[in-house]
């Protein structure tokens, strides 16, 4: 929908979202969200295009030998 992505700074989320999100320490209550979301990120569509139901189904078929 075009909204900035702000998520916890943990390795699994960095692996999935790469440069399309803003990462924060969720325990840091002094985060300046206004400043953070002004920073440039890659388009979220680049990440979203890597994941789909079709791709997931294809991978599952490959795993179970269909």
mmCIF file of N, CA and C in Angstrom:
data_model
loop_
_atom_site.group_PDB
_atom_site.id
_atom_site.type_symbol
_atom_site.label_atom_id
_atom_site.label_comp_id
_atom_site.label_asym_id
_atom_site.label_seq_id
_atom_site.Cartn_x
_atom_site.Cartn_y
_atom_site.Cartn_z
ATOM 1 N N UNK A 1 0.817 -1.190 0.000
ATOM 2 C CA UNK A 1 0.000 0.000 0.000
ATOM 3 C C UNK A 1 0.861 1.254 0.000
ATOM 4 N N UNK A 2 2.174 1.081 0.063
ATOM 5 C CA UNK A 2 3.070 2.223 -0.013
ATOM 6 C C UNK A 2 3.532 2.772 1.319
ATOM 7 N N UNK A 3 3.052 2.197 2.415
ATOM 8 C CA UNK A 3 3.468 2.671 3.741
ATOM 9 C C UNK A 3 4.883 2.184 4.047
ATOM 10 N N UNK A 4 5.682 2.997 4.744
ATOM 11 C CA UNK A 4 7.020 2.545 5.128
ATOM 12 C C UNK A 4 6.929 1.324 6.051
ATOM 13 N N UNK A 5 7.886 0.438 5.918
ATOM 14 C CA UNK A 5 7.954 -0.750 6.758
ATOM 15 C C UNK A 5 8.944 -0.465 7.886
ATOM 16 N N UNK A 6 8.475 -0.553 9.122
ATOM 17 C CA UNK A 6 9.326 -0.363 10.300
ATOM 18 C C UNK A 6 9.204 -1.631 11.130
ATOM 19 N N UNK A 7 10.330 -2.337 11.287
ATOM 20 C CA UNK A 7 10.305 -3.631 11.978
ATOM 21 C C UNK A 7 11.503 -3.784 12.909
ATOM 22 N N UNK A 8 11.413 -4.796 13.767
ATOM 23 C CA UNK A 8 12.491 -5.077 14.715
ATOM 24 C C UNK A 8 13.770 -5.458 13.972
ATOM 25 N N UNK A 9 14.872 -5.029 14.521
ATOM 26 C CA UNK A 9 16.174 -5.314 13.925
ATOM 27 C C UNK A 9 16.670 -6.671 14.416
ATOM 28 N N UNK A 10 16.158 -7.733 13.782
ATOM 29 C CA UNK A 10 16.616 -9.083 14.099
ATOM 30 C C UNK A 10 17.037 -9.754 12.792
ATOM 31 N N UNK A 11 17.968 -10.691 12.857
ATOM 32 C CA UNK A 11 18.521 -11.278 11.631
ATOM 33 C C UNK A 11 17.494 -11.852 10.657
ATOM 34 N N UNK A 12 16.486 -12.561 11.143
ATOM 35 C CA UNK A 12 15.530 -13.178 10.222
ATOM 36 C C UNK A 12 14.754 -12.125 9.431
ATOM 37 N N UNK A 13 14.408 -11.014 10.046
ATOM 38 C CA UNK A 13 13.688 -9.964 9.329
ATOM 39 C C UNK A 13 14.602 -9.260 8.331
ATOM 40 N N UNK A 14 15.865 -9.090 8.677
ATOM 41 C CA UNK A 14 16.821 -8.510 7.716
ATOM 42 C C UNK A 14 16.998 -9.431 6.518
ATOM 43 N N UNK A 15 16.976 -10.737 6.763
ATOM 44 C CA UNK A 15 17.115 -11.703 5.672
ATOM 45 C C UNK A 15 15.922 -11.623 4.716
ATOM 46 N N UNK A 16 14.742 -11.437 5.243
ATOM 47 C CA UNK A 16 13.535 -11.391 4.418
ATOM 48 C C UNK A 16 13.360 -10.039 3.739
ATOM 49 N N UNK A 17 13.424 -8.962 4.508
ATOM 50 C CA UNK A 17 13.080 -7.635 3.988
ATOM 51 C C UNK A 17 14.251 -6.878 3.377
ATOM 52 N N UNK A 18 15.453 -7.332 3.655
ATOM 53 C CA UNK A 18 16.664 -6.715 3.097
ATOM 54 C C UNK A 18 16.627 -5.192 3.262
ATOM 55 N N UNK A 19 16.803 -4.470 2.180
ATOM 56 C CA UNK A 19 16.857 -3.013 2.251
ATOM 57 C C UNK A 19 15.529 -2.317 2.060
ATOM 58 N N UNK A 20 14.430 -3.076 2.151
ATOM 59 C CA UNK A 20 13.110 -2.479 1.910
ATOM 60 C C UNK A 20 12.431 -2.022 3.187
ATOM 61 N N UNK A 21 13.108 -2.131 4.320
ATOM 62 C CA UNK A 21 12.480 -1.773 5.595
ATOM 63 C C UNK A 21 13.404 -0.888 6.422
ATOM 64 N N UNK A 22 12.804 -0.245 7.393
ATOM 65 C CA UNK A 22 13.541 0.509 8.400
ATOM 66 C C UNK A 22 13.608 -0.390 9.628
ATOM 67 N N UNK A 23 14.787 -0.562 10.178
ATOM 68 C CA UNK A 23 14.979 -1.471 11.308
ATOM 69 C C UNK A 23 15.207 -0.684 12.588
ATOM 70 N N UNK A 24 14.528 -1.121 13.653
ATOM 71 C CA UNK A 24 14.667 -0.447 14.945
ATOM 72 C C UNK A 24 14.844 -1.471 16.060
ATOM 73 N N UNK A 25 15.409 -1.010 17.146
ATOM 74 C CA UNK A 25 15.452 -1.784 18.379
ATOM 75 C C UNK A 25 14.115 -1.524 19.080
ATOM 76 N N UNK A 26 13.271 -2.542 19.234
ATOM 77 C CA UNK A 26 11.942 -2.309 19.807
ATOM 78 C C UNK A 26 11.976 -1.881 21.270
ATOM 79 N N UNK A 27 13.121 -2.009 21.913
ATOM 80 C CA UNK A 27 13.244 -1.593 23.315
ATOM 81 C C UNK A 27 13.738 -0.154 23.440
ATOM 82 N N UNK A 28 14.073 0.463 22.326
ATOM 83 C CA UNK A 28 14.563 1.845 22.332
ATOM 84 C C UNK A 28 13.373 2.786 22.153
ATOM 85 N N UNK A 29 12.939 3.363 23.244
ATOM 86 C CA UNK A 29 11.770 4.238 23.218
ATOM 87 C C UNK A 29 12.086 5.638 22.695
ATOM 88 N N UNK A 30 13.358 5.901 22.411
ATOM 89 C CA UNK A 30 13.762 7.212 21.919
ATOM 90 C C UNK A 30 13.906 7.251 20.399
ATOM 91 N N UNK A 31 13.404 6.242 19.704
ATOM 92 C CA UNK A 31 13.506 6.198 18.247
ATOM 93 C C UNK A 31 12.744 7.374 17.648
ATOM 94 N N UNK A 32 13.373 8.057 16.747
ATOM 95 C CA UNK A 32 12.747 9.199 16.058
ATOM 96 C C UNK A 32 12.138 8.676 14.754
ATOM 97 N N UNK A 33 10.882 8.205 14.831
ATOM 98 C CA UNK A 33 10.238 7.606 13.667
ATOM 99 C C UNK A 33 10.102 8.586 12.513
ATOM 100 N N UNK A 34 9.825 9.844 12.798
ATOM 101 C CA UNK A 34 9.691 10.832 11.724
ATOM 102 C C UNK A 34 10.976 10.914 10.909
ATOM 103 N N UNK A 35 12.105 10.935 11.586
ATOM 104 C CA UNK A 35 13.399 11.002 10.911
ATOM 105 C C UNK A 35 13.702 9.672 10.217
ATOM 106 N N UNK A 36 13.396 8.572 10.878
ATOM 107 C CA UNK A 36 13.690 7.251 10.350
ATOM 108 C C UNK A 36 12.989 6.993 9.019
ATOM 109 N N UNK A 37 11.708 7.306 8.939
ATOM 110 C CA UNK A 37 10.972 6.993 7.712
ATOM 111 C C UNK A 37 11.315 7.919 6.547
ATOM 112 N N UNK A 38 12.075 8.963 6.808
ATOM 113 C CA UNK A 38 12.542 9.824 5.729
ATOM 114 C C UNK A 38 13.751 9.224 5.014
ATOM 115 N N UNK A 39 14.399 8.230 5.637
ATOM 116 C CA UNK A 39 15.552 7.582 5.018
ATOM 117 C C UNK A 39 15.092 6.723 3.846
ATOM 118 N N UNK A 40 15.905 6.678 2.821
ATOM 119 C CA UNK A 40 15.585 5.944 1.598
ATOM 120 C C UNK A 40 15.676 4.432 1.814
ATOM 121 N N UNK A 41 14.723 3.699 1.263
ATOM 122 C CA UNK A 41 14.770 2.238 1.248
ATOM 123 C C UNK A 41 14.498 1.778 -0.173
ATOM 124 N N UNK A 42 14.841 0.516 -0.447
ATOM 125 C CA UNK A 42 14.518 -0.026 -1.776
ATOM 126 C C UNK A 42 13.013 -0.275 -1.843
ATOM 127 N N UNK A 43 12.445 -0.309 -3.015
ATOM 128 C CA UNK A 43 10.995 -0.538 -3.140
ATOM 129 C C UNK A 43 10.584 -1.890 -2.545
ATOM 130 N N UNK A 44 9.514 -1.893 -1.785
ATOM 131 C CA UNK A 44 9.032 -3.127 -1.160
ATOM 132 C C UNK A 44 8.657 -4.170 -2.199
ATOM 133 N N UNK A 45 8.260 -3.743 -3.376
ATOM 134 C CA UNK A 45 7.867 -4.681 -4.426
ATOM 135 C C UNK A 45 9.015 -5.606 -4.806
ATOM 136 N N UNK A 46 10.262 -5.148 -4.662
ATOM 137 C CA UNK A 46 11.408 -6.003 -4.966
ATOM 138 C C UNK A 46 11.452 -7.198 -4.019
ATOM 139 N N UNK A 47 11.066 -6.994 -2.777
ATOM 140 C CA UNK A 47 11.031 -8.082 -1.804
ATOM 141 C C UNK A 47 9.782 -8.926 -2.013
ATOM 142 N N UNK A 48 8.651 -8.267 -2.188
ATOM 143 C CA UNK A 48 7.390 -8.988 -2.342
ATOM 144 C C UNK A 48 7.389 -9.889 -3.573
ATOM 145 N N UNK A 49 8.110 -9.502 -4.608
ATOM 146 C CA UNK A 49 8.140 -10.317 -5.826
ATOM 147 C C UNK A 49 8.886 -11.634 -5.619
ATOM 148 N N UNK A 50 9.682 -11.724 -4.561
ATOM 149 C CA UNK A 50 10.402 -12.967 -4.266
ATOM 150 C C UNK A 50 9.494 -14.015 -3.645
ATOM 151 N N UNK A 51 8.370 -13.603 -3.102
ATOM 152 C CA UNK A 51 7.488 -14.510 -2.374
ATOM 153 C C UNK A 51 6.097 -14.517 -3.016
ATOM 154 N N UNK A 52 5.562 -15.700 -3.251
ATOM 155 C CA UNK A 52 4.209 -15.826 -3.774
ATOM 156 C C UNK A 52 3.688 -17.215 -3.427
ATOM 157 N N UNK A 53 2.369 -17.366 -3.528
ATOM 158 C CA UNK A 53 1.772 -18.682 -3.281
ATOM 159 C C UNK A 53 2.253 -19.673 -4.332
ATOM 160 N N UNK A 54 2.373 -19.233 -5.570
ATOM 161 C CA UNK A 54 2.825 -20.123 -6.639
ATOM 162 C C UNK A 54 4.247 -20.634 -6.383
ATOM 163 N N UNK A 55 5.143 -19.729 -6.001
ATOM 164 C CA UNK A 55 6.517 -20.150 -5.715
ATOM 165 C C UNK A 55 6.560 -21.101 -4.529
ATOM 166 N N UNK A 56 5.799 -20.780 -3.481
ATOM 167 C CA UNK A 56 5.764 -21.650 -2.296
ATOM 168 C C UNK A 56 5.226 -23.029 -2.646
ATOM 169 N N UNK A 57 4.164 -23.081 -3.436
ATOM 170 C CA UNK A 57 3.588 -24.364 -3.835
ATOM 171 C C UNK A 57 4.582 -25.162 -4.672
ATOM 172 N N UNK A 58 5.280 -24.508 -5.584
ATOM 173 C CA UNK A 58 6.288 -25.182 -6.405
ATOM 174 C C UNK A 58 7.405 -25.769 -5.568
ATOM 175 N N UNK A 59 7.852 -25.022 -4.580
ATOM 176 C CA UNK A 59 8.916 -25.516 -3.693
ATOM 177 C C UNK A 59 8.422 -26.698 -2.876
ATOM 178 N N UNK A 60 7.191 -26.637 -2.412
ATOM 179 C CA UNK A 60 6.629 -27.733 -1.636
ATOM 180 C C UNK A 60 6.518 -28.991 -2.490
ATOM 181 N N UNK A 61 6.074 -28.852 -3.726
ATOM 182 C CA UNK A 61 5.979 -29.992 -4.640
ATOM 183 C C UNK A 61 7.359 -30.614 -4.850
ATOM 184 N N UNK A 62 8.374 -29.771 -4.994
ATOM 185 C CA UNK A 62 9.736 -30.280 -5.175
ATOM 186 C C UNK A 62 10.222 -31.047 -3.946
ATOM 187 N N UNK A 63 9.867 -30.563 -2.775
ATOM 188 C CA UNK A 63 10.304 -31.209 -1.527
ATOM 189 C C UNK A 63 9.630 -32.564 -1.343
ATOM 190 N N UNK A 64 8.323 -32.626 -1.639
ATOM 191 C CA UNK A 64 7.605 -33.882 -1.394
ATOM 192 C C UNK A 64 7.654 -34.818 -2.597
ATOM 193 N N UNK A 65 8.331 -34.374 -3.647
ATOM 194 C CA UNK A 65 8.560 -35.257 -4.778
ATOM 195 C C UNK A 65 7.389 -35.438 -5.711
ATOM 196 N N UNK A 66 6.611 -34.380 -5.906
ATOM 197 C CA UNK A 66 5.442 -34.489 -6.780
ATOM 198 C C UNK A 66 5.808 -34.212 -8.140
#
